PDB file of C-alpha atoms in Angstrom:
ATOM      1  CA  MET A1432    -290.584 129.638 171.852  1.00 48.00           C
ATOM      2  CA  ASP A1433    -294.179 128.398 171.474  1.00 50.00           C
ATOM      3  CA  ARG A1434    -295.375 130.971 173.997  1.00 51.00           C
ATOM      4  CA  LEU A1435    -293.783 133.796 171.956  1.00 49.00           C
ATOM      5  CA  GLY A1436    -295.352 132.506 168.754  1.00 47.00           C
ATOM      6  CA  SER A1437    -298.779 132.149 170.336  1.00 50.00           C
ATOM      7  CA  ARG A1438    -298.834 135.857 171.271  1.00 51.00           C
ATOM      8  CA  CYS A1439    -297.986 137.103 167.787  1.00 49.00           C
ATOM      9  CA  PRO A1440    -300.825 139.376 166.560  1.00 55.00           C
ATOM     10  CA  LEU A1441    -300.128 138.691 162.885  1.00 54.00           C
ATOM     11  CA  PRO A1442    -301.678 135.533 161.466  1.00 57.00           C
ATOM     12  CA  GLY A1443    -299.195 133.250 159.792  1.00 56.00           C
ATOM     13  CA  TYR A1444    -296.162 134.609 161.676  1.00 53.00           C
ATOM     14  CA  SER A1445    -294.956 132.302 164.353  1.00 55.00           C
ATOM     15  CA  ARG A1446    -291.863 134.404 165.124  1.00 57.00           C
ATOM     16  CA  PRO A1447    -292.354 138.150 165.447  1.00 61.00           C
ATOM     17  CA  SER A1448    -288.615 138.561 166.072  1.00 73.00           C
ATOM     18  CA  VAL A1449    -287.894 137.642 162.414  1.00 71.00           C
ATOM     19  CA  LEU A1450    -290.268 140.367 161.210  1.00 72.00           C
ATOM     20  CA  ILE A1451    -288.756 142.905 163.592  1.00 79.00           C
ATOM     21  CA  CYS A1452    -285.215 142.002 162.489  1.00 73.00           C
ATOM     22  CA  PHE A1453    -286.246 142.339 158.847  1.00 76.00           C
ATOM     23  CA  LEU A1454    -287.801 145.773 159.467  1.00 76.00           C
ATOM     24  CA  ILE A1455    -284.707 146.984 161.327  1.00 79.00           C
ATOM     25  CA  LEU A1456    -282.393 145.767 158.551  1.00 75.00           C
ATOM     26  CA  ALA A1457    -284.575 147.256 155.804  1.00 75.00           C
ATOM     27  CA  THR A1458    -284.801 150.609 157.607  1.00 76.00           C
ATOM     28  CA  SER A1459    -281.041 150.653 158.218  1.00 71.00           C
ATOM     29  CA  PHE A1460    -280.350 149.881 154.560  1.00 70.00           C
ATOM     30  CA  LEU A1461    -282.674 152.652 153.365  1.00 73.00           C
ATOM     31  CA  MET A1462    -281.369 155.195 155.886  1.00 71.00           C
ATOM     32  CA  TYR A1463    -277.660 154.472 155.304  1.00 67.00           C
ATOM     33  CA  PRO A1464    -277.000 157.155 152.631  1.00 64.00           C
ATOM     34  CA  MET A1465    -278.629 159.876 154.711  1.00 67.00           C
ATOM     35  CA  LEU A1466    -276.940 158.783 157.928  1.00 69.00           C
ATOM     36  CA  ARG A1467    -273.562 158.579 156.170  1.00 64.00           C
ATOM     37  CA  THR A1468    -273.969 162.085 154.744  1.00 63.00           C
ATOM     38  CA  LEU A1469    -274.961 163.494 158.115  1.00 66.00           C
ATOM     39  CA  SER A1470    -272.043 161.826 159.871  1.00 67.00           C
ATOM     40  CA  LEU A1471    -269.589 163.128 157.236  1.00 62.00           C
ATOM     41  CA  GLN A1472    -270.999 166.645 157.581  1.00 63.00           C
ATOM     42  CA  LEU A1473    -270.689 166.443 161.360  1.00 69.00           C
ATOM     43  CA  HIS A1474    -267.111 165.186 161.058  1.00 61.00           C
ATOM     44  CA  SER A1475    -266.324 167.979 158.593  1.00 63.00           C
ATOM     45  CA  ALA A1476    -267.807 170.632 160.893  1.00 65.00           C
ATOM     46  CA  ILE A1477    -265.881 169.372 163.916  1.00 71.00           C
ATOM     47  CA  THR A1478    -262.523 168.835 162.218  1.00 63.00           C
ATOM     48  CA  GLY A1479    -262.720 171.586 159.587  1.00 63.00           C
ATOM     49  CA  SER A1480    -261.925 169.044 156.862  1.00 59.00           C
ATOM     50  CA  TYR A1481    -263.513 168.898 153.401  1.00 59.00           C
ATOM     51  CA  ILE A1482    -265.856 166.140 152.291  1.00 66.00           C
ATOM     52  CA  SER A1483    -264.784 165.090 148.809  1.00 65.00           C
ATOM     53  CA  GLY A1484    -267.586 165.445 146.271  1.00 73.00           C
ATOM     54  CA  THR A1485    -269.620 168.010 148.229  1.00 82.00           C
ATOM     55  CA  HIS A1486    -269.065 170.553 145.464  1.00 89.00           C
ATOM     56  CA  SER A1487    -268.992 170.144 141.701  1.00 92.00           C
ATOM     57  CA  ILE A1488    -267.888 171.993 138.604  1.00 96.00           C
ATOM     58  CA  VAL A1489    -270.548 172.034 135.899  1.00 97.00           C
ATOM     59  CA  PHE A1490    -269.588 172.569 132.253  1.00 97.00           C
ATOM     60  CA  VAL A1491    -272.027 174.195 129.813  1.00 97.00           C
ATOM     61  CA  ASN A1492    -271.365 175.345 126.240  1.00 96.00           C
ATOM     62  CA  CYS A1493    -273.289 178.350 124.908  1.00 97.00           C
ATOM     63  CA  PRO A1494    -273.569 179.695 121.344  1.00 96.00           C
ATOM     64  CA  ASN A1495    -272.260 183.182 122.211  1.00 96.00           C
ATOM     65  CA  GLU A1496    -271.049 185.386 125.039  1.00 96.00           C
ATOM     66  CA  GLN A1497    -274.322 187.279 125.549  1.00 97.00           C
ATOM     67  CA  ILE A1498    -276.311 184.077 126.057  1.00 97.00           C
ATOM     68  CA  ALA A1499    -273.556 182.776 128.350  1.00 97.00           C
ATOM     69  CA  ARG A1500    -273.759 185.968 130.460  1.00 98.00           C
ATOM     70  CA  ASP A1501    -277.562 185.794 130.629  1.00 98.00           C
ATOM     71  CA  ILE A1502    -277.486 182.152 131.735  1.00 98.00           C
ATOM     72  CA  ALA A1503    -274.709 182.861 134.268  1.00 98.00           C
ATOM     73  CA  ARG A1504    -276.672 185.754 135.803  1.00 98.00           C
ATOM     74  CA  GLY A1505    -279.822 183.620 136.026  1.00 98.00           C
ATOM     75  CA  ILE A1506    -277.874 180.856 137.764  1.00 97.00           C
ATOM     76  CA  LEU A1507    -276.430 183.292 140.301  1.00 96.00           C
ATOM     77  CA  ASP A1508    -279.776 185.080 140.832  1.00 96.00           C
ATOM     78  CA  LYS A1509    -281.376 181.748 141.720  1.00 95.00           C
ATOM     79  CA  LYS A1510    -278.431 180.832 143.997  1.00 95.00           C
ATOM     80  CA  LEU A1511    -277.850 177.637 142.032  1.00 96.00           C
ATOM     81  CA  ALA A1512    -274.111 178.359 142.099  1.00 96.00           C
ATOM     82  CA  ALA A1513    -271.652 180.678 143.794  1.00 95.00           C
ATOM     83  CA  SER A1514    -269.401 181.392 140.830  1.00 96.00           C
ATOM     84  CA  VAL A1515    -269.454 181.132 137.037  1.00 98.00           C
ATOM     85  CA  ASN A1516    -266.455 181.573 134.748  1.00 98.00           C
ATOM     86  CA  ILE A1517    -267.095 182.469 131.112  1.00 98.00           C
ATOM     87  CA  LEU A1518    -264.377 181.175 128.804  1.00 97.00           C
ATOM     88  CA  PRO A1519    -264.778 182.743 125.362  1.00 90.00           C
ATOM     89  CA  LYS A1520    -264.359 181.215 121.935  1.00 90.00           C
ATOM     90  CA  THR A1521    -263.874 177.509 122.227  1.00 91.00           C
ATOM     91  CA  SER A1522    -263.884 175.478 119.049  1.00 93.00           C
ATOM     92  CA  SER A1523    -266.245 172.531 119.107  1.00 92.00           C
ATOM     93  CA  LEU A1524    -266.504 169.579 116.771  1.00 94.00           C
ATOM     94  CA  PHE A1525    -269.384 167.189 117.399  1.00 93.00           C
ATOM     95  CA  PHE A1526    -271.830 164.799 115.802  1.00 94.00           C
ATOM     96  CA  TRP A1527    -275.294 166.246 115.257  1.00 91.00           C
ATOM     97  CA  LYS A1528    -277.982 164.267 113.439  1.00 93.00           C
ATOM     98  CA  GLY A1529    -275.400 161.981 111.859  1.00 95.00           C
ATOM     99  CA  GLU A1530    -273.121 164.738 110.569  1.00 96.00           C
ATOM    100  CA  ILE A1531    -269.902 166.213 111.922  1.00 97.00           C
ATOM    101  CA  GLU A1532    -270.547 169.831 112.867  1.00 94.00           C
ATOM    102  CA  GLU A1533    -268.112 172.588 113.782  1.00 96.00           C
ATOM    103  CA  ALA A1534    -268.948 175.644 115.884  1.00 95.00           C
ATOM    104  CA  THR A1535    -267.445 178.371 118.006  1.00 95.00           C
ATOM    105  CA  GLU A1536    -268.938 178.314 121.491  1.00 97.00           C
ATOM    106  CA  VAL A1537    -268.480 179.934 124.888  1.00 97.00           C
ATOM    107  CA  LEU A1538    -267.821 177.664 127.865  1.00 97.00           C
ATOM    108  CA  LEU A1539    -269.319 178.189 131.311  1.00 98.00           C
ATOM    109  CA  LEU A1540    -267.505 176.709 134.330  1.00 98.00           C
ATOM    110  CA  ILE A1541    -270.035 176.725 137.138  1.00 98.00           C
ATOM    111  CA  LYS A1542    -269.033 176.054 140.768  1.00 97.00           C
ATOM    112  CA  THR A1543    -271.867 174.712 142.868  1.00 94.00           C
ATOM    113  CA  LYS A1544    -272.916 172.208 145.507  1.00 91.00           C
ATOM    114  CA  THR A1545    -273.250 168.700 144.151  1.00 90.00           C
ATOM    115  CA  SER A1546    -276.734 168.600 145.677  1.00 89.00           C
ATOM    116  CA  LYS A1547    -277.779 171.485 143.373  1.00 92.00           C
ATOM    117  CA  VAL A1548    -276.536 169.975 140.089  1.00 94.00           C
ATOM    118  CA  LEU A1549    -279.921 168.449 139.220  1.00 94.00           C
ATOM    119  CA  MET A1550    -281.799 171.747 139.787  1.00 95.00           C
ATOM    120  CA  LEU A1551    -279.081 173.631 137.908  1.00 96.00           C
ATOM    121  CA  SER A1552    -279.344 171.241 134.963  1.00 96.00           C
ATOM    122  CA  GLY A1553    -283.121 171.690 134.856  1.00 96.00           C
ATOM    123  CA  PHE A1554    -282.780 175.476 134.895  1.00 97.00           C
ATOM    124  CA  ILE A1555    -280.239 175.383 132.056  1.00 97.00           C
ATOM    125  CA  ARG A1556    -282.554 173.193 129.942  1.00 97.00           C
ATOM    126  CA  LEU A1557    -285.319 175.788 130.394  1.00 97.00           C
ATOM    127  CA  VAL A1558    -283.267 178.837 129.368  1.00 97.00           C
ATOM    128  CA  HIS A1559    -280.682 177.427 126.951  1.00 97.00           C
ATOM    129  CA  PRO A1560    -281.294 177.881 123.199  1.00 97.00           C
ATOM    130  CA  PHE A1561    -279.778 174.521 122.191  1.00 95.00           C
ATOM    131  CA  GLU A1562    -282.163 171.618 121.662  1.00 94.00           C
ATOM    132  CA  ILE A1563    -279.862 169.470 123.814  1.00 94.00           C
ATOM    133  CA  PRO A1564    -277.579 171.693 125.897  1.00 95.00           C
ATOM    134  CA  GLU A1565    -274.260 170.247 126.979  1.00 94.00           C
ATOM    135  CA  VAL A1566    -274.471 169.995 130.759  1.00 96.00           C
ATOM    136  CA  PHE A1567    -272.223 167.718 132.778  1.00 95.00           C
ATOM    137  CA  SER A1568    -270.490 167.920 136.123  1.00 95.00           C
ATOM    138  CA  LEU A1569    -267.396 166.660 137.857  1.00 94.00           C
ATOM    139  CA  PRO A1570    -267.169 166.433 141.635  1.00 90.00           C
ATOM    140  CA  MET A1571    -264.422 168.437 143.333  1.00 89.00           C
ATOM    141  CA  ASP A1572    -262.025 166.147 145.117  1.00 82.00           C
ATOM    142  CA  GLN A1573    -260.102 168.745 147.108  1.00 81.00           C
ATOM    143  CA  GLY A1574    -259.804 172.495 147.383  1.00 82.00           C
ATOM    144  CA  ASP A1575    -258.826 175.382 149.588  1.00 84.00           C
ATOM    145  CA  VAL A1576    -260.980 175.280 152.717  1.00 81.00           C
ATOM    146  CA  HIS A1577    -261.532 179.048 152.686  1.00 85.00           C
ATOM    147  CA  TYR A1578    -262.623 179.017 149.027  1.00 89.00           C
ATOM    148  CA  LEU A1579    -265.007 176.128 149.607  1.00 85.00           C
ATOM    149  CA  LYS A1580    -266.491 177.932 152.616  1.00 84.00           C
ATOM    150  CA  TRP A1581    -266.955 180.988 150.406  1.00 89.00           C
ATOM    151  CA  LEU A1582    -268.766 178.799 147.846  1.00 89.00           C
ATOM    152  CA  GLU A1583    -271.139 177.585 150.581  1.00 84.00           C
ATOM    153  CA  GLU A1584    -271.858 181.150 151.725  1.00 87.00           C
ATOM    154  CA  GLY A1585    -272.522 182.273 148.146  1.00 87.00           C
ATOM    155  CA  MET A1586    -275.339 179.760 147.770  1.00 86.00           C
ATOM    156  CA  GLU A1587    -277.058 180.350 151.116  1.00 82.00           C
ATOM    157  CA  GLU A1588    -280.693 181.316 150.832  1.00 73.00           C
ATOM    158  CA  ASP A1589    -281.566 184.768 152.190  1.00 61.00           C
TER     159      ASP A1589
END
C-alpha cells in the first residue's frame, strides 16, 4: 500500500483509489436521472409501452374566448403542444389582493410533453393578459398508445 501512496501525484492524498471511487460515485449520482430517462425511453421504444409522466396536461384560464384562441394558436405555432381544447365559460371564484373575486373565464386544456411544460409556461406568461396567469400541469399516467404517438408527432420540429 505504501508503494501505491508514494506514486500519487496529488499532494496530501495517500490513496488515489479513494479519490477515484469518490469521483465515480459522484458522477454516477449526477448522471442517474439522465441515464434512467434514456433507459426508460429505450425500453419504451423496444416494447412499445408508455412511460408514465412523459406527457402532461396543462391548464390555463383566459379572460375570453378570443384571447384563448390567440394563445392556443401561438402555442401550436411554436410546437409547444400538439393539441389545445378550449372550454368556454367557466365560473371562477378566487382570492385576489385580499378580496374574493368572481369571473367568467375560458379554460385551455393543453396536451404536451412534460419536458416542454417550462417553455410553455414561459410563453404563456409573455402573451397572457393576466398579471399572474393560472398555469399548472398534471402528468399523464396512461393513455392510448396511438394517441400518445400522435402527440409526439405533433410536436416534432420541422
